[in-house]
Amino acid sequence: MQTSKQELDQQLTEKLKSVFGFDSFRGNQLEIIKHTLHGHDGLVIMPTGGGKSMCYQLPALMGQGLTIVVSPLIALMTDQVTNLRSYNIGANYINSTLSNAQKREVFQSIENGKTKLLYISPEKAVMPRFIQYIQTKQVDLVAIDEAHCVSIWGNDFRPVYTQLISLLQALPAIPVMALTATADRATQVDICQKLKMKTPRIFISSFERKNIHILVRPAQGRLQQVLAFIKQHRGQAGIIYCLSRKSTEELALKLRNAGLRAAHYHAELSSSEREKIQHAFQRDELQIVCATIAFGMGIDKSNIRWVIHYNLPKNIESYYQEIGRAGRDGSPAEALLFYNFHDISIFRRFIDESEADSDFKNVQHQKLDRIWEFTQATNCRTNLILNYFGEYRDKPCMHCDICTHPPQGFNGNTLTQKALKTCIEAGQNLTLPMLIDVLRASGRKEIYSENLHKLSNYGSGRELSRNDWIHYLTQMINQGFIMIDYTKHSILKCTTLSQDALDGKLNIKLTKPIDPKFIIREVKPPGKNEEFNNNLLNDLKKWRREQAAEENVPAYIVLTDRVLKEIATRRPTTLLDLINISGIGDHKLEKYGKAIIKNIQEFIQHQEILKNVKGQSSLESFYLLKEGYHPKDIAQIKGIKLDRVFDHLIDLYKKGEDIDLQQFISEPIMHEVVEGWRFSGGSFDPAVVAEFIQSPVPMHQIKIVLSIIRKQKSF
Ligand code: ADP
Ligand code: ZN
């Protein structure tokens, strides 16, 4: 029977809720899923963390047969399969890590229909034996992840991907879904052609990652900035991308010396070492990984809270893919990028010295120009990226540093003229650092050996700091008033615009540096309610850790941080309440529901007891006093120290209870303590006041007198 449109929508939404616990589809997921279920081919372009996997996972659950997922990354495959199994979904993978016995088991499970999703590496998927075998099975869908690898226009071409066509042609009637997070227009068309897709629809989601806050900083004092940033993100997982293997090692060491749990990662490590680091990072045992770009492709960790680019990435595609690894759970995350000319010149050299043909080199140089323009942007950075990927928009994003801290512009004619005059007077022979040294009259040795201190412009820019000069010169270079000659040791030269700038014919606009303080933002102390939730969250995390260890899976496979946070905020106390939390499906409800509720109930009970003990005990002492007992007797009755009884009474007295504390203090002691208080300069710290009292007075008596003074002062 044909189901109506609404019925299908409802069925799919119910499945999404019952299996994954999510209330609604994100973006165009539903549209993509229906397109596939109707038997059509499609190309899905969605940013990392956008929810691509759901597009083939849900259809896989709707059909009778098997869904094949081609995935090039072993770690990702393992992770996805573990994740699906945690929802009680039959999933398996085939790749080079499996033994023959394990492979037999997988095929057995396909035979008896237990496997709904089969992840497979492209190498295995194109083997004639596999193709022959799979033709005898009922296949509902072939999904090809990281589909940009099929195109030479893409960021990561893999020849084996082009052979996938043999698998697809062996399954001619089966819909194909290609998925990728990175493909410009040319790559998109190429993917569809290379995979010979039949009248495919291309689904492009917005590339905006609203939960990622984008920050870009000049690289001066980079290490200090990084340390301050990490301090602000205490205990939160992050990746620092570096340009070279050596710098990953050095930086990780510095971070460890600063007491942080950091490791380095690069292609030169043995595969077991790399696995160990990935594993520790996945399980939150390691907070920070300092890595080359080799790290991350296979990382499916949803709670990465920040990504730092210690060096400039080689293009906008890489940058956006790398920062996309942060905040996949949808909670706020930060991306911090450092730029300097040094990195640019290294990249230029890499490109020039590579074996590639001149067309390819040209493209690489242009891509490098775009990422540099991104670092120098004076308008919304997100829009710049979106425009790059062909998504045109001009409303500010409000989650990049330019939107949240708009740079202040001013007329930069004088500054530019100073720089140009100095540059010209020195024979257009200075590098950028040297020009700054001359402008600021730094007194560096080379200045004297080159006789630069005799220039008339020597010291003409000493009113600005070194960092400010770097900031302004960078803008002058970007606007074309000065250029860097990379072919001659990066010396600065005049351009065709220089003369007009010197003649004052232009209105040069420069912007002031963004205050670095805002990356070292003050962390607000949590409010009472927040503190309560944090404590509950910690309890729940502890439970999750134990559960994950028992199941031998990473903690987020049990439940993600986002789900735990929502539980801690909403504090469900029945299973019915718990099902309303996004991310709890039927299977997880059944598996963990009771334990979660028990944790919450125990926590709340514990809090109540704590609260009562404190309040109750003070009141008891007060009532006993009212009944005529002396504090000494009260201490005995309650089995507590005399000082504690007085603490109770002082506490209530401060809160306004009518208690005559003066009766416990003799005249001379009163006098003595008041004198001590005066000498202390009016301190209300009993220990301080005690220092200024001649003869020994019991601490509780000092406290009483101080609370009496305070009360009198407040009238
Ligand atoms: P991608 O493969 O595009 O990088 P994933 O498929 O890993 O992204 O999805 C990212 C996260 O979003 C996962 O934690 C996933 O469970 C979650 N997710 C996917 N679809 C939904 C949805 N409809 N509602 C809530 N969360 C979702
Ligand atoms: Zn913005």
XYZ file of C-alpha atoms and ligand atoms in Angstrom:
743
model
C 0.000 0.000 0.000
C 1.267 3.441 -0.874
C 1.808 5.623 2.134
C 0.865 9.252 1.861
C 3.440 11.983 2.148
C 2.435 12.887 5.690
C 2.400 9.253 6.754
C 5.954 8.737 5.515
C 7.123 11.925 7.249
C 5.527 10.735 10.453
C 6.959 7.231 10.175
C 10.441 8.594 9.644
C 10.141 11.064 12.494
C 8.934 8.344 14.820
C 11.814 6.107 13.826
C 14.252 8.960 14.450
C 12.832 9.392 17.939
C 12.492 5.753 18.900
C 15.914 4.657 17.685
C 18.116 7.733 18.114
C 16.016 9.717 20.536
C 16.069 12.868 18.365
C 12.918 14.919 18.071
C 13.305 16.317 14.595
C 15.413 16.181 11.484
C 18.135 18.703 10.963
C 18.301 20.911 7.898
C 17.437 18.937 4.801
C 17.946 15.446 6.279
C 14.295 14.468 5.810
C 14.246 15.583 2.196
C 17.420 13.619 1.456
C 16.126 10.499 3.179
C 12.864 10.552 1.255
C 14.670 11.142 -2.025
C 16.711 8.007 -1.364
C 13.766 5.930 -0.217
C 12.098 6.803 -3.501
C 15.063 5.196 -5.240
C 16.947 8.255 -6.528
C 20.643 9.082 -6.569
C 21.853 12.077 -4.627
C 24.907 14.055 -3.618
C 24.865 15.379 -0.054
C 27.081 18.323 0.790
C 26.978 19.082 4.471
C 29.554 20.545 6.805
C 31.310 18.295 9.289
C 29.026 17.666 12.204
C 25.990 18.550 10.120
C 24.520 15.078 10.431
C 25.440 13.358 7.185
C 25.467 9.836 8.569
C 21.804 10.051 9.537
C 20.943 10.499 5.847
C 21.831 6.868 5.083
C 21.475 5.354 8.544
C 17.772 6.010 8.816
C 16.897 4.710 5.326
C 18.959 1.626 6.182
C 16.553 0.910 9.041
C 13.481 1.329 6.876
C 14.277 -1.326 4.258
C 14.552 -5.105 4.338
C 18.008 -5.332 2.800
C 21.518 -4.153 3.360
C 23.045 -0.675 3.146
C 26.668 -0.571 2.037
C 28.704 2.378 3.293
C 32.038 2.995 1.605
C 34.332 4.806 4.006
C 38.055 5.410 3.541
C 39.027 5.736 7.171
C 39.389 2.748 9.415
C 39.097 4.666 12.679
C 35.927 6.367 11.536
C 34.445 3.077 10.479
C 35.120 1.434 13.813
C 33.666 4.380 15.590
C 30.490 4.515 13.546
C 29.908 0.797 13.997
C 30.406 1.030 17.774
C 28.052 3.984 17.830
C 25.330 2.217 15.811
C 25.595 -0.847 17.997
C 25.033 1.339 21.046
C 21.593 2.035 19.525
C 21.097 -1.691 19.035
C 21.497 -1.446 15.259
C 23.143 -4.331 13.424
C 26.319 -2.844 11.949
C 29.603 -4.347 10.811
C 32.706 -3.374 8.901
C 35.111 -4.986 6.485
C 38.617 -3.612 6.107
C 42.209 -4.752 6.143
C 42.338 -5.025 9.942
C 39.982 -8.020 10.095
C 41.292 -11.579 10.409
C 39.802 -14.271 8.203
C 37.790 -15.616 11.103
C 36.372 -12.159 11.819
C 35.498 -11.737 8.160
C 33.630 -15.041 8.186
C 31.649 -13.824 11.174
C 30.677 -10.652 9.336
C 29.512 -12.568 6.280
C 27.607 -14.944 8.523
C 25.805 -12.006 10.065
C 24.949 -10.676 6.585
C 23.633 -14.112 5.644
C 21.236 -14.287 8.558
C 20.067 -10.728 8.044
C 21.474 -9.308 11.258
C 23.643 -6.701 9.555
C 21.700 -3.686 8.320
C 24.705 -1.462 7.644
C 27.952 -2.736 6.243
C 30.884 -0.319 6.315
C 33.623 -1.187 3.877
C 36.900 0.364 2.742
C 37.034 1.349 -0.952
C 39.892 -1.124 -1.513
C 37.740 -4.027 -0.307
C 34.605 -2.736 -1.997
C 36.130 -2.904 -5.485
C 37.424 -6.478 -5.141
C 35.796 -8.719 -7.767
C 34.982 -11.367 -5.152
C 33.099 -8.903 -3.000
C 31.244 -7.491 -5.991
C 30.248 -10.981 -7.076
C 29.064 -11.842 -3.602
C 27.104 -8.677 -3.012
C 25.176 -9.102 -6.244
C 23.528 -12.149 -4.705
C 22.218 -10.113 -1.740
C 19.417 -7.644 -1.405
C 21.097 -4.263 -1.276
C 18.904 -1.213 -0.609
C 21.425 1.588 -0.829
C 25.085 2.318 -1.482
C 26.421 5.301 0.447
C 29.824 6.723 -0.457
C 31.331 8.807 2.293
C 34.102 11.374 1.686
C 32.968 11.353 -1.931
C 35.240 14.269 -2.861
C 38.053 11.690 -2.982
C 36.741 10.597 -6.376
C 37.576 13.944 -7.958
C 40.952 15.364 -8.826
C 39.433 18.784 -8.169
C 38.751 17.775 -4.590
C 41.008 18.248 -1.653
C 42.095 14.635 -1.281
C 41.978 12.635 -4.509
C 42.204 8.847 -4.089
C 42.527 6.807 -7.303
C 40.814 3.765 -5.779
C 37.625 5.837 -5.528
C 37.363 5.987 -9.293
C 37.187 2.188 -9.351
C 34.030 2.253 -7.238
C 32.134 2.546 -10.470
C 32.546 -1.226 -10.901
C 30.647 -1.809 -7.656
C 27.918 0.609 -8.649
C 27.531 -0.881 -12.105
C 27.131 -4.314 -10.572
C 24.168 -2.950 -8.599
C 22.483 -0.916 -11.339
C 19.036 -0.552 -9.803
C 20.248 0.527 -6.381
C 20.247 4.203 -5.355
C 23.592 5.812 -4.657
C 24.160 8.497 -2.060
C 27.490 10.325 -2.213
C 28.396 12.434 0.810
C 31.076 14.993 1.517
C 31.831 17.975 3.676
C 34.043 19.669 1.175
C 33.368 20.213 -2.496
C 33.277 23.405 -4.494
C 31.072 23.616 -7.562
C 33.550 21.971 -9.966
C 34.107 19.077 -7.564
C 30.364 18.548 -7.120
C 29.783 18.140 -10.832
C 32.806 15.914 -11.142
C 31.632 13.573 -8.348
C 28.287 13.017 -10.069
C 29.976 12.327 -13.385
C 32.723 10.059 -12.038
C 30.177 7.936 -10.165
C 27.865 7.987 -13.217
C 24.942 8.935 -11.023
C 21.550 8.889 -12.659
C 19.854 12.309 -12.663
C 21.233 13.048 -9.227
C 19.956 15.796 -7.017
C 22.567 17.797 -5.199
C 21.628 18.710 -1.641
C 23.689 21.580 -0.310
C 23.282 22.509 3.339
C 24.437 25.777 4.714
C 28.071 25.509 5.623
C 27.682 27.794 8.541
C 28.653 26.249 11.873
C 26.794 28.540 14.201
C 28.200 27.020 17.368
C 31.824 27.685 16.369
C 33.199 31.047 17.417
C 35.951 32.094 15.026
C 38.966 34.042 16.316
C 41.993 35.140 14.322
C 45.099 36.621 15.935
C 48.567 37.714 14.847
C 51.156 35.173 15.951
C 53.180 37.422 18.267
C 53.413 35.915 21.755
C 51.646 32.846 20.454
C 52.584 30.492 23.283
C 51.314 32.885 25.962
C 48.107 33.385 24.058
C 47.655 29.627 23.724
C 48.254 29.054 27.434
C 45.781 31.767 28.383
C 43.256 30.315 25.970
C 43.612 26.784 27.339
C 43.337 28.078 30.882
C 40.036 29.535 29.896
C 39.006 26.127 28.562
C 40.093 24.141 31.579
C 39.771 20.392 31.063
C 38.102 20.776 27.667
C 39.383 18.715 24.768
C 41.126 20.500 21.911
C 43.442 20.088 18.928
C 46.361 22.353 18.036
C 47.377 22.100 14.397
C 51.038 22.865 13.641
C 52.910 23.029 10.375
C 55.791 20.676 11.133
C 56.323 17.453 13.022
C 59.016 19.065 15.066
C 56.798 21.884 16.207
C 54.074 19.453 17.343
C 56.649 17.768 19.554
C 58.053 21.006 20.946
C 54.675 22.519 21.655
C 53.314 19.377 23.324
C 56.372 19.333 25.557
C 55.864 22.978 26.549
C 52.233 22.305 27.365
C 53.135 19.284 29.460
C 55.667 21.425 31.298
C 52.822 23.792 32.039
C 50.992 20.905 33.682
C 48.627 20.055 30.822
C 47.734 16.623 29.478
C 49.055 17.031 25.959
C 50.626 14.755 23.340
C 51.974 15.180 19.835
C 50.769 13.380 16.728
C 52.210 13.182 13.238
C 52.695 10.785 10.377
C 56.143 9.755 11.529
C 54.855 8.019 14.675
C 54.315 4.288 14.499
C 50.744 3.223 13.866
C 50.473 1.763 17.366
C 51.626 5.051 18.885
C 49.118 6.956 16.793
C 46.355 4.608 17.777
C 47.242 4.970 21.433
C 46.962 8.757 21.216
C 43.690 8.678 19.313
C 42.305 6.232 21.813
C 43.339 8.313 24.826
C 41.925 11.447 23.225
C 38.641 9.748 22.336
C 38.293 8.677 25.940
C 39.099 12.065 27.416
C 42.281 10.771 29.063
C 44.227 13.252 26.974
C 43.073 16.856 26.814
C 45.183 18.233 23.983
C 46.712 16.835 20.822
C 49.334 18.935 19.029
C 49.182 17.582 15.527
C 50.039 17.956 11.906
C 47.135 17.689 9.493
C 47.606 13.921 9.653
C 45.388 14.031 12.728
C 41.689 14.364 12.619
C 40.524 12.662 9.458
C 39.560 9.626 11.457
C 38.424 11.416 14.573
C 34.754 11.180 15.322
C 34.886 12.736 18.769
C 31.848 14.874 19.338
C 33.002 16.920 22.329
C 36.089 18.675 20.949
C 35.590 22.167 22.360
C 38.314 24.055 20.515
C 40.752 23.927 17.634
C 43.824 26.136 17.412
C 45.813 26.689 14.237
C 49.269 27.448 15.541
C 50.279 28.005 11.926
C 48.382 29.159 8.913
C 46.486 26.351 7.109
C 47.301 25.961 3.426
C 43.840 26.883 2.182
C 40.305 27.658 3.288
C 39.089 24.117 2.590
C 41.608 22.646 5.042
C 40.944 25.350 7.605
C 37.210 24.861 7.571
C 37.473 21.097 7.638
C 39.856 21.241 10.575
C 37.854 23.674 12.691
C 34.760 21.634 11.801
C 36.047 18.910 14.093
C 35.137 21.116 17.044
C 31.673 21.177 18.507
C 30.132 18.325 16.580
C 27.738 17.798 19.478
C 26.278 21.226 18.737
C 27.505 22.840 21.984
C 29.585 26.036 21.727
C 33.148 25.633 20.499
C 36.007 27.956 19.555
C 38.438 28.114 16.661
C 41.552 30.250 17.081
C 43.922 30.870 14.191
C 47.352 32.541 14.306
C 48.856 34.140 11.230
C 52.213 35.537 10.239
C 54.159 36.214 7.086
C 56.685 33.551 7.919
C 54.144 30.756 7.354
C 53.080 32.262 4.066
C 56.634 32.327 2.792
C 57.151 28.692 3.830
C 54.040 27.656 1.935
C 55.087 29.633 -1.119
C 58.385 27.826 -1.109
C 56.667 24.409 -0.698
C 54.511 25.131 -3.704
C 57.318 26.494 -5.869
C 59.627 23.621 -5.071
C 57.011 20.923 -5.597
C 57.000 18.693 -8.682
C 53.548 19.810 -9.775
C 52.853 21.547 -13.086
C 52.494 25.295 -13.275
C 48.673 25.268 -13.455
C 48.442 23.322 -10.256
C 50.988 25.597 -8.587
C 49.010 28.600 -9.669
C 45.852 27.276 -8.080
C 47.697 26.516 -4.851
C 49.128 30.051 -4.732
C 45.671 31.494 -5.247
C 44.213 29.331 -2.514
C 46.949 30.559 -0.219
C 46.039 34.153 -1.112
C 42.429 33.486 -0.126
C 43.297 32.125 3.322
C 45.577 35.097 3.883
C 42.769 37.477 2.928
C 40.632 35.611 5.430
C 43.097 36.369 8.235
C 43.087 40.036 7.239
C 39.340 40.382 6.853
C 37.670 43.510 8.184
C 34.182 42.135 7.500
C 32.442 39.044 8.864
C 34.796 36.067 8.577
C 32.046 33.491 8.354
C 30.599 35.215 5.313
C 33.991 35.193 3.667
C 34.176 31.411 4.111
C 30.592 30.856 3.005
C 31.148 32.959 -0.089
C 34.229 30.914 -0.846
C 32.069 27.792 -0.935
C 29.511 29.495 -3.140
C 27.005 30.369 -0.421
C 26.454 34.109 -0.778
C 25.252 36.074 2.176
C 25.991 39.414 3.773
C 24.246 39.486 7.138
C 26.768 39.387 9.966
C 27.209 35.966 11.623
C 27.736 37.275 15.163
C 29.995 34.348 15.970
C 33.284 35.618 14.589
C 35.663 38.118 16.194
C 34.951 40.789 13.574
C 31.212 40.644 14.295
C 31.610 40.567 18.060
C 34.517 43.065 18.233
C 34.360 45.203 15.080
C 37.783 46.702 14.381
C 38.044 50.473 14.569
C 39.190 52.210 11.396
C 41.220 55.454 11.012
C 43.042 57.435 8.343
C 46.399 55.703 7.920
C 48.080 58.155 5.485
C 50.742 59.339 7.924
C 51.654 55.872 9.136
C 51.876 54.498 5.601
C 54.051 57.435 4.527
C 56.401 56.864 7.448
C 56.816 53.236 6.516
C 57.306 53.999 2.815
C 59.809 56.814 3.370
C 61.923 54.618 5.621
C 61.702 51.750 3.182
C 62.820 53.938 0.279
C 65.557 55.713 2.240
C 67.041 52.294 3.066
C 67.151 51.452 -0.641
C 64.129 49.080 -0.568
C 66.339 46.511 0.992
C 64.753 45.791 4.369
C 62.801 42.783 5.530
C 59.662 43.410 7.536
C 61.265 42.797 10.959
C 64.210 44.987 9.979
C 61.965 47.827 8.832
C 60.206 47.737 12.189
C 63.547 47.778 13.982
C 64.579 50.877 12.041
C 61.241 52.609 12.574
C 61.445 51.903 16.289
C 65.200 52.531 16.587
C 65.626 49.184 18.264
C 69.437 49.429 18.388
C 69.886 45.929 16.994
C 73.464 45.068 16.053
C 72.751 44.752 12.313
C 71.443 48.318 12.289
C 74.870 49.658 13.110
C 76.739 47.289 10.839
C 74.512 48.406 7.966
C 74.683 52.075 9.042
C 70.917 52.248 9.212
C 71.011 54.396 12.366
C 72.176 57.267 10.183
C 68.947 57.340 8.171
C 66.876 60.471 8.727
C 63.812 58.304 9.338
C 65.565 56.214 11.971
C 63.213 56.050 14.963
C 60.416 57.909 13.182
C 57.863 55.304 14.287
C 58.971 54.716 17.835
C 55.593 55.729 19.250
C 54.125 52.378 18.221
C 54.864 48.942 19.635
C 56.416 46.229 17.551
C 53.150 44.295 17.415
C 51.246 47.373 16.307
C 53.695 47.931 13.477
C 53.337 44.328 12.352
C 49.599 44.802 12.402
C 49.681 48.010 10.340
C 52.371 46.930 7.888
C 50.404 43.768 7.208
C 47.451 45.909 6.217
C 49.629 48.185 4.074
C 50.950 45.117 2.264
C 47.454 43.683 1.836
C 46.214 46.937 0.401
C 49.098 47.040 -2.022
C 51.118 50.069 -0.822
C 54.159 47.897 -0.084
C 54.984 44.414 -1.335
C 57.020 41.498 -0.126
C 59.474 40.126 -2.647
C 59.489 36.430 -1.777
C 62.139 35.783 -4.414
C 64.617 38.033 -2.600
C 64.606 36.917 1.032
C 61.237 38.571 1.591
C 62.475 42.159 1.399
C 59.904 44.951 1.194
C 59.505 46.921 -2.009
C 57.428 49.771 -3.367
C 54.479 49.161 -5.633
C 52.681 51.198 -8.277
C 50.498 52.650 -5.513
C 53.386 53.753 -3.303
C 53.952 57.120 -4.947
C 50.278 58.115 -4.675
C 50.331 57.129 -1.038
C 53.427 59.277 -0.463
C 51.872 62.207 -2.284
C 48.836 62.046 -0.040
C 46.539 61.417 -2.981
C 44.853 58.448 -1.316
C 42.642 58.074 1.689
C 44.230 55.049 3.283
C 42.077 53.215 5.787
C 43.760 51.143 8.477
C 42.145 49.377 11.407
C 43.360 49.265 14.978
C 44.437 45.914 16.415
C 41.737 43.952 18.230
C 42.357 43.973 21.952
C 44.023 40.652 22.744
C 42.366 40.675 26.130
C 39.153 39.345 24.788
C 40.569 35.926 24.179
C 41.523 35.820 27.842
C 37.982 36.558 28.881
C 37.103 36.399 32.555
C 35.234 33.226 33.311
C 32.163 34.137 35.338
C 31.815 32.180 38.592
C 28.818 29.893 38.274
C 25.525 30.868 39.896
C 23.939 28.644 42.551
C 21.702 26.798 40.154
C 24.505 26.346 37.677
C 26.735 25.020 40.433
C 24.065 22.529 41.404
C 23.788 21.360 37.799
C 27.562 21.178 37.455
C 27.800 18.937 40.478
C 25.075 16.707 39.136
C 26.805 16.681 35.757
C 30.015 15.538 37.424
C 28.162 12.718 39.159
C 26.591 11.686 35.880
C 29.966 11.831 34.141
C 31.440 9.581 36.780
C 28.646 7.096 36.212
C 29.180 7.341 32.443
C 32.922 6.694 32.811
C 32.264 3.526 34.785
C 29.611 2.404 32.308
C 31.904 3.081 29.348
C 34.757 1.162 30.982
C 32.429 -1.767 31.587
C 31.344 -1.802 27.942
C 34.838 -0.991 26.708
C 33.704 1.931 24.536
C 34.491 5.680 24.616
C 32.329 7.634 27.052
C 30.408 9.560 24.375
C 29.207 6.308 22.830
C 27.243 5.735 26.043
C 25.783 9.250 25.980
C 27.215 12.454 24.522
C 28.149 15.466 26.647
C 25.268 17.358 25.217
C 22.747 14.744 26.363
C 24.301 14.584 29.840
C 24.184 18.368 30.111
C 20.545 18.451 29.172
C 19.808 15.762 31.760
C 21.680 17.718 34.447
C 19.724 20.888 33.603
C 16.296 19.322 33.332
C 16.801 16.707 36.084
C 14.215 14.163 34.990
C 13.144 11.930 37.867
C 10.986 9.449 35.952
C 11.592 7.370 32.835
C 8.795 9.270 31.149
C 10.619 12.560 31.690
C 13.828 11.013 30.464
C 12.429 10.024 27.062
C 11.839 13.721 26.399
C 15.557 14.387 26.485
C 16.922 14.715 22.955
C 19.371 11.882 22.272
C 17.682 9.178 24.346
C 16.064 6.553 22.120
C 14.228 3.379 23.165
C 17.323 1.243 23.421
C 19.301 3.702 25.530
C 16.268 4.374 27.696
C 15.946 0.702 28.427
C 19.659 0.202 28.921
C 20.543 3.249 31.018
C 17.255 4.832 32.075
C 17.013 3.335 35.524
C 20.636 4.022 36.379
C 20.329 7.673 35.313
C 17.157 8.247 37.312
C 18.736 6.581 40.332
C 21.748 8.867 40.047
C 19.589 11.961 39.887
C 17.381 10.927 42.784
C 20.352 10.096 44.958
C 21.989 13.368 44.101
C 18.910 15.415 44.953
C 18.416 13.514 48.185
C 22.016 14.055 49.150
C 21.674 17.792 48.510
C 18.524 17.979 50.636
C 20.251 16.206 53.488
C 23.210 18.556 53.315
C 20.938 21.561 53.316
C 18.881 20.297 56.213
C 21.822 19.305 58.328
C 23.228 22.798 58.133
C 20.007 24.713 58.709
C 18.493 22.243 61.105
C 21.457 22.028 63.396
C 21.675 25.799 63.889
C 17.982 25.998 64.655
C 18.246 23.170 67.181
C 20.979 25.039 69.064
C 18.854 28.166 69.012
C 15.768 26.393 70.411
C 17.816 24.772 73.135
C 19.178 28.194 74.084
C 15.643 29.555 74.203
C 14.690 26.696 76.496
C 17.330 27.981 78.899
C 20.258 25.698 78.241
C 23.751 27.203 78.392
C 25.855 26.742 75.210
C 28.116 24.353 77.150
C 25.113 22.122 77.858
C 23.951 22.370 74.257
C 27.363 21.189 73.092
C 27.072 18.211 75.381
C 23.498 17.359 74.396
C 24.285 17.508 70.694
C 27.724 15.896 70.978
C 29.461 18.764 69.195
C 32.199 21.231 70.144
C 31.383 24.434 72.051
C 32.799 26.484 69.176
C 30.300 24.869 66.777
C 27.405 25.901 69.031
C 28.614 29.484 69.055
C 29.063 29.321 65.268
C 25.384 28.329 65.001
C 24.278 31.141 67.253
C 26.483 33.768 65.586
C 25.206 32.650 62.210
C 21.567 33.114 63.245
C 22.389 36.372 65.014
C 23.900 37.706 61.779
C 20.782 36.646 59.928
C 18.722 38.755 62.322
C 17.559 36.308 65.011
C 16.957 37.918 68.357
C 19.821 36.421 70.365
C 21.554 38.180 73.228
C 25.184 37.317 72.538
C 26.515 39.987 74.857
C 25.589 37.866 77.903
C 28.481 35.501 77.038
C 31.132 38.218 77.055
C 32.608 39.854 80.132
C 33.264 43.591 80.227
C 37.119 43.360 80.187
C 37.066 40.873 77.285
C 34.753 43.096 75.352
C 37.176 45.972 75.881
C 40.205 43.861 75.009
C 38.751 42.604 71.695
C 37.473 46.022 70.630
C 41.011 47.377 71.192
C 42.461 44.517 69.152
C 39.948 45.211 66.395
C 41.015 48.899 66.297
C 44.699 48.012 66.137
C 44.047 45.558 63.326
C 42.770 48.467 61.265
C 39.169 47.334 61.542
C 39.575 43.778 60.302
C 36.671 41.348 60.620
C 38.909 38.327 60.312
C 39.014 36.818 63.856
C 42.470 35.334 63.260
C 43.859 38.760 62.346
C 42.247 40.481 65.313
C 43.574 37.740 67.638
C 47.105 38.849 66.696
C 46.443 42.277 68.225
C 45.051 41.059 71.557
C 47.463 40.974 74.532
C 46.063 38.147 76.667
C 44.655 34.928 75.192
C 40.931 35.143 74.433
C 38.982 32.074 73.122
C 38.277 32.309 69.422
C 34.501 32.063 69.781
C 34.532 35.134 72.050
C 36.451 37.120 69.442
C 33.932 36.040 66.819
C 31.028 37.121 69.040
C 32.484 40.570 69.674
C 33.230 41.062 65.992
C 29.674 40.157 65.021
C 28.336 42.599 67.615
C 30.589 45.376 66.271
C 29.534 44.607 62.724
C 25.889 44.774 63.616
C 26.317 48.084 65.426
C 28.286 49.506 62.519
C 25.523 48.558 60.113
C 22.962 50.654 61.995
P 28.894 14.412 9.900
O 29.079 12.986 9.430
O 28.102 15.231 8.956
O 30.176 15.079 10.284
P 27.479 13.182 12.021
O 26.659 12.330 11.161
O 28.619 12.555 12.762
O 28.021 14.415 11.208
O 26.514 13.937 13.032
C 26.985 14.823 14.000
C 26.198 14.716 15.281
O 24.856 15.158 15.075
C 26.090 13.294 15.802
O 26.347 13.342 17.197
C 24.670 12.898 15.494
O 24.202 11.962 16.418
C 23.944 14.224 15.607
N 22.699 14.277 14.814
C 22.501 13.882 13.551
N 21.228 14.108 13.174
C 20.595 14.668 14.228
C 19.252 15.151 14.477
N 18.312 15.082 13.540
N 18.987 15.662 15.695
C 19.938 15.725 16.644
N 21.206 15.303 16.477
C 21.541 14.781 15.285
Zn 30.887 37.219 11.552
